[in-house]
C-alpha positions as YAML, in Angstrom:
chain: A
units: angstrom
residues:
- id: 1
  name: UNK
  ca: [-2.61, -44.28, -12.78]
- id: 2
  name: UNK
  ca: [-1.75, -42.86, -9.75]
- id: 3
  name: UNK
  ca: [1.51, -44.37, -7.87]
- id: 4
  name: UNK
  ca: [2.04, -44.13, -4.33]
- id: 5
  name: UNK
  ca: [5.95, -43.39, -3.48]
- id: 6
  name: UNK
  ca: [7.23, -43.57, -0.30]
- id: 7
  name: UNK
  ca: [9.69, -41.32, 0.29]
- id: 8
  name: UNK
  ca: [13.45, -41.53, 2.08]
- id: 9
  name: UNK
  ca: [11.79, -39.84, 5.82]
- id: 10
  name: UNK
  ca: [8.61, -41.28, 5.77]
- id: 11
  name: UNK
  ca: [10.86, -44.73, 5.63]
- id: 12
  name: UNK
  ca: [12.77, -43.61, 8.83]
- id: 13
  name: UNK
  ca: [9.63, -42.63, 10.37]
- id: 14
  name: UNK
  ca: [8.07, -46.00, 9.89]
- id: 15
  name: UNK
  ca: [10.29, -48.41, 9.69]
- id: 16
  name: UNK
  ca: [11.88, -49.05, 13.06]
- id: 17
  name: UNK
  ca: [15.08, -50.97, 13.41]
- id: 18
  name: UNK
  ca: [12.54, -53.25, 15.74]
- id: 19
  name: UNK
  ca: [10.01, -53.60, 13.19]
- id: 20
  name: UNK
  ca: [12.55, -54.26, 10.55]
- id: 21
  name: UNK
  ca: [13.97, -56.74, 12.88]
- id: 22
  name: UNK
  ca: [10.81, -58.73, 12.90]
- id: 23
  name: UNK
  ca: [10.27, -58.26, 9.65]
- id: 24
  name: UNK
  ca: [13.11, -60.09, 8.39]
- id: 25
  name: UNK
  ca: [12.79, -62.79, 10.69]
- id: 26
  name: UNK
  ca: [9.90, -63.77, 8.56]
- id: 27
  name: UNK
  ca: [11.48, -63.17, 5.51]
- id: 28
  name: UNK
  ca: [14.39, -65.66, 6.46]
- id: 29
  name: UNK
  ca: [11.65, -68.24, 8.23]
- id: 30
  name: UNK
  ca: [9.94, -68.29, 5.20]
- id: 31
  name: UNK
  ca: [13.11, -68.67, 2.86]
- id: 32
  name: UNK
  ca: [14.19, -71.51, 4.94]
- id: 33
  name: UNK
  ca: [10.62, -73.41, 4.31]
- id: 34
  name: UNK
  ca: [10.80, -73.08, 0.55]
- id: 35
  name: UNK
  ca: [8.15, -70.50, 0.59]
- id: 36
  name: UNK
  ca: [10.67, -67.93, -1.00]
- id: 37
  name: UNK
  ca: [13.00, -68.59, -4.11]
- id: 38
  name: UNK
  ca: [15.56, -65.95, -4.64]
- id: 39
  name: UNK
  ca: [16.76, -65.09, -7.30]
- id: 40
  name: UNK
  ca: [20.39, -63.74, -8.15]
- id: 41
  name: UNK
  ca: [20.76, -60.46, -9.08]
- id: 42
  name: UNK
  ca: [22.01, -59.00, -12.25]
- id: 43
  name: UNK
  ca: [24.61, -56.16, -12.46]
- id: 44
  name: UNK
  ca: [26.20, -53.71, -14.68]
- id: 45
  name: UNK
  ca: [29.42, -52.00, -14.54]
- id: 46
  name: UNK
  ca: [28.96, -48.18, -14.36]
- id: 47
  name: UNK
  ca: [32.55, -47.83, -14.70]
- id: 48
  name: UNK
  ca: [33.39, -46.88, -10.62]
- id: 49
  name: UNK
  ca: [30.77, -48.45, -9.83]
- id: 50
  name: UNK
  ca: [27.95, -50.79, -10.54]
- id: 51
  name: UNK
  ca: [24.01, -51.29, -11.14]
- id: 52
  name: UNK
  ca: [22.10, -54.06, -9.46]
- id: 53
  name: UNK
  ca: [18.98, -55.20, -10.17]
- id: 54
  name: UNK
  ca: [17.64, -57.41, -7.21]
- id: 55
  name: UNK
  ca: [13.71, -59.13, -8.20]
- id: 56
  name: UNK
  ca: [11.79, -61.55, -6.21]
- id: 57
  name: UNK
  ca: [8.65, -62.70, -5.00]
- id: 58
  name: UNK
  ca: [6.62, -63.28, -1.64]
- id: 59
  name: UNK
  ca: [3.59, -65.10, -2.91]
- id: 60
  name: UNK
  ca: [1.77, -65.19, 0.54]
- id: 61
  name: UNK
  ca: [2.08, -61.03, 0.86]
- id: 62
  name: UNK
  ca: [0.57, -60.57, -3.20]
- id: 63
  name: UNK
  ca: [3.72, -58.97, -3.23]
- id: 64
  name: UNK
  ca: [6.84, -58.73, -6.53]
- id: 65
  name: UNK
  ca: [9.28, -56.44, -6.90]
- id: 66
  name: UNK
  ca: [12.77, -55.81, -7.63]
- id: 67
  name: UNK
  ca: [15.14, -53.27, -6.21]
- id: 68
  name: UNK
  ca: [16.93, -51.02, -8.65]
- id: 69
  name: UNK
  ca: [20.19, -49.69, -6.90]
- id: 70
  name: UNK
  ca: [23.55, -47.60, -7.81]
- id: 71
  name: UNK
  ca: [26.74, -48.74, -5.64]
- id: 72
  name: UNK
  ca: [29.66, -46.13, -5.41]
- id: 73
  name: UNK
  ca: [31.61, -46.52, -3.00]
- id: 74
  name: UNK
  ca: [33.51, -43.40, -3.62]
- id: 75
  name: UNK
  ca: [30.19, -41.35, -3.57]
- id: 76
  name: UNK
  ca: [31.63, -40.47, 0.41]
- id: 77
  name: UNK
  ca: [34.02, -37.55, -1.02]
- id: 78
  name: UNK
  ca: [30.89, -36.14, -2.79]
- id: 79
  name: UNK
  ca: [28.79, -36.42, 0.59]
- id: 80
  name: UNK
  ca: [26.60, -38.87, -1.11]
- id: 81
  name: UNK
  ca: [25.61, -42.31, 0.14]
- id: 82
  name: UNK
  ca: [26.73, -45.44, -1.85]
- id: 83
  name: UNK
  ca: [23.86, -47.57, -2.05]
- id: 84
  name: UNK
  ca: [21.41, -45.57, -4.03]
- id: 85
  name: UNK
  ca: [18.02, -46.36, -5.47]
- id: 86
  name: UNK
  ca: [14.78, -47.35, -5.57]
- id: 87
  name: UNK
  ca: [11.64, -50.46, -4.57]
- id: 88
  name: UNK
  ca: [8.92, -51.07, -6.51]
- id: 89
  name: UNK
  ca: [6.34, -53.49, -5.38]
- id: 90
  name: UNK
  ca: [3.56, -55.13, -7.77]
- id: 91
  name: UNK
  ca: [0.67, -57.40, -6.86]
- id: 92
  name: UNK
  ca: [1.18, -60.75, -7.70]
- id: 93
  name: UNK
  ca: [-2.69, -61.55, -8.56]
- id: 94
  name: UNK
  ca: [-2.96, -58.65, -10.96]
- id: 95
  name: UNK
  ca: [0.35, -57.31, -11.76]
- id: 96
  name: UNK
  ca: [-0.61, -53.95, -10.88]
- id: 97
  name: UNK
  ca: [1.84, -51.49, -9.87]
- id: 98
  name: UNK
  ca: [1.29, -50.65, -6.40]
- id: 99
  name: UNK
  ca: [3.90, -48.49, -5.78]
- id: 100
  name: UNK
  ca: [7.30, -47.28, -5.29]
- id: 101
  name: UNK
  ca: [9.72, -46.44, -1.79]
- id: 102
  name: UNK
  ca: [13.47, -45.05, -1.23]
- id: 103
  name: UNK
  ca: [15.42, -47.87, -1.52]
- id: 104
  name: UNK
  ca: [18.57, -45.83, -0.60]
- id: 105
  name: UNK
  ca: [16.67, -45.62, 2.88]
- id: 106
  name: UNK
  ca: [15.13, -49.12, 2.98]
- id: 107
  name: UNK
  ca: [18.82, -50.66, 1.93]
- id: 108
  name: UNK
  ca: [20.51, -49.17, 5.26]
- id: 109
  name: UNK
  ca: [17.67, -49.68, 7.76]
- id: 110
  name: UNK
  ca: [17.07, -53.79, 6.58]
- id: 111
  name: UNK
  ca: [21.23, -54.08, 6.15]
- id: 112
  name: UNK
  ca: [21.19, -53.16, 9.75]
- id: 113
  name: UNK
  ca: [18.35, -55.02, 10.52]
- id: 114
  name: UNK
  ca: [19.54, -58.45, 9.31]
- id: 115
  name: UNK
  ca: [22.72, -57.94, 11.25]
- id: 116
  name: UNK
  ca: [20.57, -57.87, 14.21]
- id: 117
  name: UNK
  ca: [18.73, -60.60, 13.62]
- id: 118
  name: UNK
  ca: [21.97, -62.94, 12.90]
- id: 119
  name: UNK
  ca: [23.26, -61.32, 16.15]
- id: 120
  name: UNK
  ca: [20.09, -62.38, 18.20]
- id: 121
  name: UNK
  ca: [20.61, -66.13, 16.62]
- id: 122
  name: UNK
  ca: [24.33, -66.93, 16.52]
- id: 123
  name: UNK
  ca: [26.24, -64.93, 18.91]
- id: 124
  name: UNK
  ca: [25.97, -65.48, 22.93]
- id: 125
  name: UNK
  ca: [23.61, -64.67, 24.76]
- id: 126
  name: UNK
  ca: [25.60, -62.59, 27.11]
- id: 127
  name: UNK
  ca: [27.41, -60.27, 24.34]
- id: 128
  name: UNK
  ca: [28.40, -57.43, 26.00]
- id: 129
  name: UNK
  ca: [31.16, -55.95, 23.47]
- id: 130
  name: UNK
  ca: [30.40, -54.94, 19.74]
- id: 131
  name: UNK
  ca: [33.18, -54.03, 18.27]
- id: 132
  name: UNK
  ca: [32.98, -51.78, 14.85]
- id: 133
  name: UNK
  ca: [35.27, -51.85, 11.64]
- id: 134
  name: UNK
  ca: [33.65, -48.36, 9.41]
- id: 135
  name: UNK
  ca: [32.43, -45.50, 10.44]
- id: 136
  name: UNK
  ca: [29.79, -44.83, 7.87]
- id: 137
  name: UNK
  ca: [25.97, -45.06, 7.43]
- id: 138
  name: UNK
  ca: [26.15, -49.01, 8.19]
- id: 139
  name: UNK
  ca: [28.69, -48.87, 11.32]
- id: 140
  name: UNK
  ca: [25.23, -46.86, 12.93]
- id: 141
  name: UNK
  ca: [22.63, -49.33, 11.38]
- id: 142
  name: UNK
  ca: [24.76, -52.06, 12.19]
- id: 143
  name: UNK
  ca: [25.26, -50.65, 15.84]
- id: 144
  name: UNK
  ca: [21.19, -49.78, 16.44]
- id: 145
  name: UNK
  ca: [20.43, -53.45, 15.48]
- id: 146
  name: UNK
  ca: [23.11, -54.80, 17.59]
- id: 147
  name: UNK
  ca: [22.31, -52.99, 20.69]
- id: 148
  name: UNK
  ca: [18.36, -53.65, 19.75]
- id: 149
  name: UNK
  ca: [19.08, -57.87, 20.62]
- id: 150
  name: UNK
  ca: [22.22, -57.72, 22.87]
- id: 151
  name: UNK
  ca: [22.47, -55.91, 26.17]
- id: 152
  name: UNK
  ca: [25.82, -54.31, 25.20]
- id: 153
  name: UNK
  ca: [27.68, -52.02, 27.20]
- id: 154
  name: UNK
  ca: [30.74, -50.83, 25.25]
- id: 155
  name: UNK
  ca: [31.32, -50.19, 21.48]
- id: 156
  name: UNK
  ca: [34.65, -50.42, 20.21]
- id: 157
  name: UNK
  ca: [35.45, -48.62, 16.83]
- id: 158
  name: UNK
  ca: [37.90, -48.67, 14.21]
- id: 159
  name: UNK
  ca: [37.82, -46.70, 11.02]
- id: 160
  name: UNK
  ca: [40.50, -45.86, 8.26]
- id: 161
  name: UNK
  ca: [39.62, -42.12, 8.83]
- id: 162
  name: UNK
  ca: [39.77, -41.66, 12.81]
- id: 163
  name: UNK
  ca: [38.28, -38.20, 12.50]
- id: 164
  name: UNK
  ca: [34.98, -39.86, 10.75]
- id: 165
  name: UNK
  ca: [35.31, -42.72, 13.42]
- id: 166
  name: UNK
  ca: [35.39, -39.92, 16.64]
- id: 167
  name: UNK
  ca: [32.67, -37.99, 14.58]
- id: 168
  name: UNK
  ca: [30.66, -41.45, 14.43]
- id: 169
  name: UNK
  ca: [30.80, -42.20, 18.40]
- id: 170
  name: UNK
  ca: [29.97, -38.33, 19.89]
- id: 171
  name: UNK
  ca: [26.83, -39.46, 17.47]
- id: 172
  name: UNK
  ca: [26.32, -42.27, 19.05]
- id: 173
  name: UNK
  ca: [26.82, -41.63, 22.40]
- id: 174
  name: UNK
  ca: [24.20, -38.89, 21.92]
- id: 175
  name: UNK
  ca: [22.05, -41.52, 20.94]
- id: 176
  name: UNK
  ca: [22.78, -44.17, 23.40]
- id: 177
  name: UNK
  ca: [24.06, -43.08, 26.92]
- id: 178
  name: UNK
  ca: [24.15, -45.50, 28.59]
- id: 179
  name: UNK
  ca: [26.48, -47.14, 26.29]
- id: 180
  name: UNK
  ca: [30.16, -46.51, 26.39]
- id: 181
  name: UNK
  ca: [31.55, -45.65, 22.32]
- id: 182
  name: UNK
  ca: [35.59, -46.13, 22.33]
- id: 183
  name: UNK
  ca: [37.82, -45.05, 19.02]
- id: 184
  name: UNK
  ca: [40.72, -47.39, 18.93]
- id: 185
  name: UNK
  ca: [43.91, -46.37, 16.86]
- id: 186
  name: UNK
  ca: [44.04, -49.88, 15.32]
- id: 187
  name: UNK
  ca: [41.38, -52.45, 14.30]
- id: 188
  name: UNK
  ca: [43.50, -55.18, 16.08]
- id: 189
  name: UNK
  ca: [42.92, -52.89, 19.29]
- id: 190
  name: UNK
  ca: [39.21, -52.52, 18.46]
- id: 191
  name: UNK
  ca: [38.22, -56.58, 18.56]
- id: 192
  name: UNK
  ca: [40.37, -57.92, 20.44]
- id: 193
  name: UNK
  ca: [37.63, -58.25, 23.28]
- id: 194
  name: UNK
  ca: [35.02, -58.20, 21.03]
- id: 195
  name: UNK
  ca: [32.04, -60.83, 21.67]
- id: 196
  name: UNK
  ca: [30.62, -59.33, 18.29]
- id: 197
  name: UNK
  ca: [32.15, -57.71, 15.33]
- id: 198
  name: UNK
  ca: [30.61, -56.09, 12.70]
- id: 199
  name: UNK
  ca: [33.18, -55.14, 9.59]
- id: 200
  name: UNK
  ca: [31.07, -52.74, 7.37]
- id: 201
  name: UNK
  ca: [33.54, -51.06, 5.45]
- id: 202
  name: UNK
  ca: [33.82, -51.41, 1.46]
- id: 203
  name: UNK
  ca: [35.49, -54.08, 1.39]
- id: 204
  name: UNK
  ca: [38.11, -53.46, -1.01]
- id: 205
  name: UNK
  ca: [40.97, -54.61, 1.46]
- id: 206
  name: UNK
  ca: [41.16, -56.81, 4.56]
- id: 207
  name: UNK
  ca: [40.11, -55.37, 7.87]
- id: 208
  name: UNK
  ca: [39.88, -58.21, 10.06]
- id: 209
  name: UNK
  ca: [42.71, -60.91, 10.79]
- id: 210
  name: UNK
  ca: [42.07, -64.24, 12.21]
- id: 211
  name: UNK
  ca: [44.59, -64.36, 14.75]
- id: 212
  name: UNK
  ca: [42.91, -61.12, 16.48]
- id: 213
  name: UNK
  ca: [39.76, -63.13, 17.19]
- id: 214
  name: UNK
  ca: [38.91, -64.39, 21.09]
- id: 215
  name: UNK
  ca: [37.33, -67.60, 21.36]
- id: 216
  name: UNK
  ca: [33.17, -67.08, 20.91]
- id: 217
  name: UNK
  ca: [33.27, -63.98, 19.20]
- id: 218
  name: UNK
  ca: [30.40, -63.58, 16.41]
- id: 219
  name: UNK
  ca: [31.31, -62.25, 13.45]
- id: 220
  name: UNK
  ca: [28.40, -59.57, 10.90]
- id: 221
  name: UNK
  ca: [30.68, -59.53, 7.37]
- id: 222
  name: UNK
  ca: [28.84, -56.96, 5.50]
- id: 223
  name: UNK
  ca: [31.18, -54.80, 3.77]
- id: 224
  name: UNK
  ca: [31.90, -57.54, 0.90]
- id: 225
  name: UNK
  ca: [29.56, -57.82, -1.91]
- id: 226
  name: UNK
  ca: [31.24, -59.22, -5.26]
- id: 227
  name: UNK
  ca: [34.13, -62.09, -5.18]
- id: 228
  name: UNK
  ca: [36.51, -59.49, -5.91]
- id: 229
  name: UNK
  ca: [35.55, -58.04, -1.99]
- id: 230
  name: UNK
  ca: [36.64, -58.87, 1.17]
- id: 231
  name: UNK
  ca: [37.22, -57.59, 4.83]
- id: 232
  name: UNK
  ca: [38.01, -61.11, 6.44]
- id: 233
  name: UNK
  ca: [42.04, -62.86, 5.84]
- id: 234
  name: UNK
  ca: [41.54, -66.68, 5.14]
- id: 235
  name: UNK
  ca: [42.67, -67.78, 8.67]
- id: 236
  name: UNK
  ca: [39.64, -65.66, 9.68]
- id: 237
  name: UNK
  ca: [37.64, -67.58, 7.44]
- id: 238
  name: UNK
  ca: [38.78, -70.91, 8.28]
- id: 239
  name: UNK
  ca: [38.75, -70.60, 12.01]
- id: 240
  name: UNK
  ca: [34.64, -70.16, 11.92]
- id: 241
  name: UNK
  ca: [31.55, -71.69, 12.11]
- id: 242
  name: UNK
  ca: [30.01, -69.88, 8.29]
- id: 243
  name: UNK
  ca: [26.85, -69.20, 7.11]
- id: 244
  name: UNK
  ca: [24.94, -66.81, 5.00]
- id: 245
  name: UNK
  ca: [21.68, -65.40, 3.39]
- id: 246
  name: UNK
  ca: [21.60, -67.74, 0.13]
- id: 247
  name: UNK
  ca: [24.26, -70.53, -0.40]
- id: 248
  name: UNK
  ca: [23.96, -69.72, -4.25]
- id: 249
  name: UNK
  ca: [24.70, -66.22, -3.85]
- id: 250
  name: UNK
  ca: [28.06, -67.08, -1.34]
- id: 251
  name: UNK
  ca: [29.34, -69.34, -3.72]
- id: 252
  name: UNK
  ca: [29.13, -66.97, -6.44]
- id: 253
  name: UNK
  ca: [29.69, -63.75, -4.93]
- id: 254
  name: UNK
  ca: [30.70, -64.09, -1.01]
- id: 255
  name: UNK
  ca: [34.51, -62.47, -1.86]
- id: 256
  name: UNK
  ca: [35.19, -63.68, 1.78]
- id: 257
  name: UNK
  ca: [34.64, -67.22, 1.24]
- id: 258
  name: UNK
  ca: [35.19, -67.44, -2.70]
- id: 259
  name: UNK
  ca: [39.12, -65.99, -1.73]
- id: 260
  name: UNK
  ca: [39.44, -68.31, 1.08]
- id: 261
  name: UNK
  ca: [38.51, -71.04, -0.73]
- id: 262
  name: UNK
  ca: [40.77, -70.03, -3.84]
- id: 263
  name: UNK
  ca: [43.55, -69.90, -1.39]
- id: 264
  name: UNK
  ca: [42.74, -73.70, 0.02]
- id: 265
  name: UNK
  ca: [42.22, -72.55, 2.98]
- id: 266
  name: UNK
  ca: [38.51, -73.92, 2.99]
- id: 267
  name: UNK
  ca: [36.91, -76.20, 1.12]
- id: 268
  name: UNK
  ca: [33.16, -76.16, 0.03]
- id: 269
  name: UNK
  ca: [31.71, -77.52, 2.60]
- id: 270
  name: UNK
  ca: [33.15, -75.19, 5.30]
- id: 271
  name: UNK
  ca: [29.81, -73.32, 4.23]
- id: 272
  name: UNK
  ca: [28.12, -75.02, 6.94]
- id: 273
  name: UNK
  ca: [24.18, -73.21, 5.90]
- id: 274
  name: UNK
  ca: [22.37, -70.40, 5.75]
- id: 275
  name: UNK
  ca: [20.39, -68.01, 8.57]
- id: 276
  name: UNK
  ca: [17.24, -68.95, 7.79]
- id: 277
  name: UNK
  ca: [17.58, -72.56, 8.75]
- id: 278
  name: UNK
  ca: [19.09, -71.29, 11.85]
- id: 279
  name: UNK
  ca: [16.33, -69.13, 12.47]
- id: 280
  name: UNK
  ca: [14.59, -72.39, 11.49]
- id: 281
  name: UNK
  ca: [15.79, -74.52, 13.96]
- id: 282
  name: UNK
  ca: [16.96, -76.99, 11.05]
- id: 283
  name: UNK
  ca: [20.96, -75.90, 11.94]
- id: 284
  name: UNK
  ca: [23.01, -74.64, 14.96]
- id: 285
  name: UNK
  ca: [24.94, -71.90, 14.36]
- id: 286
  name: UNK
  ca: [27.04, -72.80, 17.37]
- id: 287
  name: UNK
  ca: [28.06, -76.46, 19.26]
- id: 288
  name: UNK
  ca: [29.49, -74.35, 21.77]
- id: 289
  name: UNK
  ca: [30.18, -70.71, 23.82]
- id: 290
  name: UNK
  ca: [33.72, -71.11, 22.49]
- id: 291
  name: UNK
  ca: [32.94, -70.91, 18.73]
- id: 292
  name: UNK
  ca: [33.66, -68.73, 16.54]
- id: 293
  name: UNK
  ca: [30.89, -68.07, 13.79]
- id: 294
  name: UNK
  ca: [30.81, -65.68, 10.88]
- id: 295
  name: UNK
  ca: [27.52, -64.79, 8.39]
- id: 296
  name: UNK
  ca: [28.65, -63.51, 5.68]
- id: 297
  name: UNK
  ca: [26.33, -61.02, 4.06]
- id: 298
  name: UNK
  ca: [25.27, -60.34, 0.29]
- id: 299
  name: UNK
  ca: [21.47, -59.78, 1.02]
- id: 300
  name: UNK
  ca: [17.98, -60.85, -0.51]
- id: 301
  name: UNK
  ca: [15.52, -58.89, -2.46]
- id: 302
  name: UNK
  ca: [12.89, -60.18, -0.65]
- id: 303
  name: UNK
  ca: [14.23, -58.37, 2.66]
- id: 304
  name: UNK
  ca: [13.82, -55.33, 0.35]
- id: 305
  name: UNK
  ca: [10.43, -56.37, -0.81]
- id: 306
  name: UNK
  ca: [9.10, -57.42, 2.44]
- id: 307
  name: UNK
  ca: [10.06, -53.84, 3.84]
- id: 308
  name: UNK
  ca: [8.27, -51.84, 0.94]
- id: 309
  name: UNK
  ca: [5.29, -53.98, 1.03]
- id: 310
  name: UNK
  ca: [5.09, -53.31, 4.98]
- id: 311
  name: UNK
  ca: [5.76, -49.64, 3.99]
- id: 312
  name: UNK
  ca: [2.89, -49.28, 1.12]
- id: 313
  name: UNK
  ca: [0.08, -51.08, 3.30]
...
């Protein structure tokens, strides 16, 4: 049998952060009208790092698959990406095979992607500062996607390593002009005007304090993927509107709200819903311009699948 793979440039080529946009607008649309259950994903330690298996299935797209992925965070000192792996996409009717795509290049692209699409539906309308906490292969998803819904006008960064974080904005500048890239020294510095912050670091420590935070600012938590993660302090936590991809999947593995809860600084019901009824219409992510709101991201396999079945047709 012959298997069609889809490799990591032909994914660049044809999946545009606009597309991919789209594309998981549906995905969350049709997760909020039951037409998508998710399913949690399994892991296995790898010692430094981990092995995630992410399945699910979009019945009205003929289309199941699971993503197979590698996360090391450390992989940066080898000058290899972290998320690393693979999609494979079978047809629901038959159960054929029908074929394979880079999931290391899917991962980044839809990561970004869904940030965008949260942007377009919880922060304000009139956005016109991102600020960024990394300076790695998510701080320029995460930055495309922003700047694809919001007409923003200056980018403030923050990363542990300033030289990777002034490396990061001549990039981006060459890729945006008409957008203004700033490297603070401190992250405080960095958000402090921020109408939308995107922390995408890996999330081993906290990077973002709630008493930095001006009134209305949206907040993209994407760095923290297990309980044991988190880039947001409790006060952070408990001074915003929260929501997320799959309530099941917070509970169990949101590290930002699991340790903010753990402290008592929330309780269980500060997890107000999830983006797809926003996108919906079923919830509001915000009663006012003055809120704060926060999505805290752990993903869906069916933003993976939907992306590699859009890929193989």
């Amino acid at each position: 049998m012959d298997i069609k793979y889809i490799g990591a440039d032909e994914v660049s080529e044809k999946l545009k952060m606009n597309i991919c946009i789209d594309l998981m607008e549906d995905v969350f649309l049709d997760y909020a009208n039951g037409k998508i259950k998710n399913v949690l994903r399994s892991m296995a330690s790898m010692g430094e790092g981990i092995l995630g298996c992410m399945p699910g299935v979009i019945k009205e797209k003929h289309a199941a698959g699971a993503k197979l992925i590698t996360v090391i965070h450390d992989n940066a000192k080898r000058g290899l990406p972290s998320h690393q792996g693979i999609v494979a996409i079978f047809d629901t009717e038959n159960g054929m095979l029908k074929g394979i795509c880079d999931g290391t290049r899917i991962t980044a692209i839809r990561t970004g992607a869904v940030s965008g699409l949260r942007t377009k539906y919880m922060s304000n309308p009139g956005a016109k500062t991102l600020a960024v906490i990394g300076s790695g292969v998510q701080a320029r998803m995460n930055t495309d996607a922003v700047l694809c819904v919001r007409g923003i006008e200056n980018v403030n960064v923050w990363s542990r390593n300033r030289a990777h974080a002034e490396e990061f904005a001549v990039k981006m500048r060459e890729k945006h002009p008409t957008v203004k890239f700033t490297v603070f020294d401190s992250g405080r510095e960095a958000v402090q005007n921020a109408d939308v912050i995107c922390t995408v670091t890996p999330g081993k420590d906290v990077v973002l304090k709630g008493e930095w935070l001006k009134k209305g600012v949206h907040i993209n938590a994407v760095g923290a993927c297990t309980r044991a993660d988190r880039e947001l302090d409790a006060d952070c936590v408990k001074a915003a509107r929260l929501f997320t991809d799959s309530m099941t999947r917070c509970r169990a593995e949101g590290g930002d709200f699991v340790q903010a809860l753990n402290e008592g600084a929330v309780d269980e019901n500060h997890l107000l819903g999830t983006l797809g009824e926003i996108v919906a219409g079923m919830k509001k992510a915000r009663e006012s311009d003055m809120d704060i709101t926060i999505f805290n991201s752990l993903g869906l396999a069916e933003e993976d699948i939907a992306c590699a079945d859009f890929l193989l047709k």
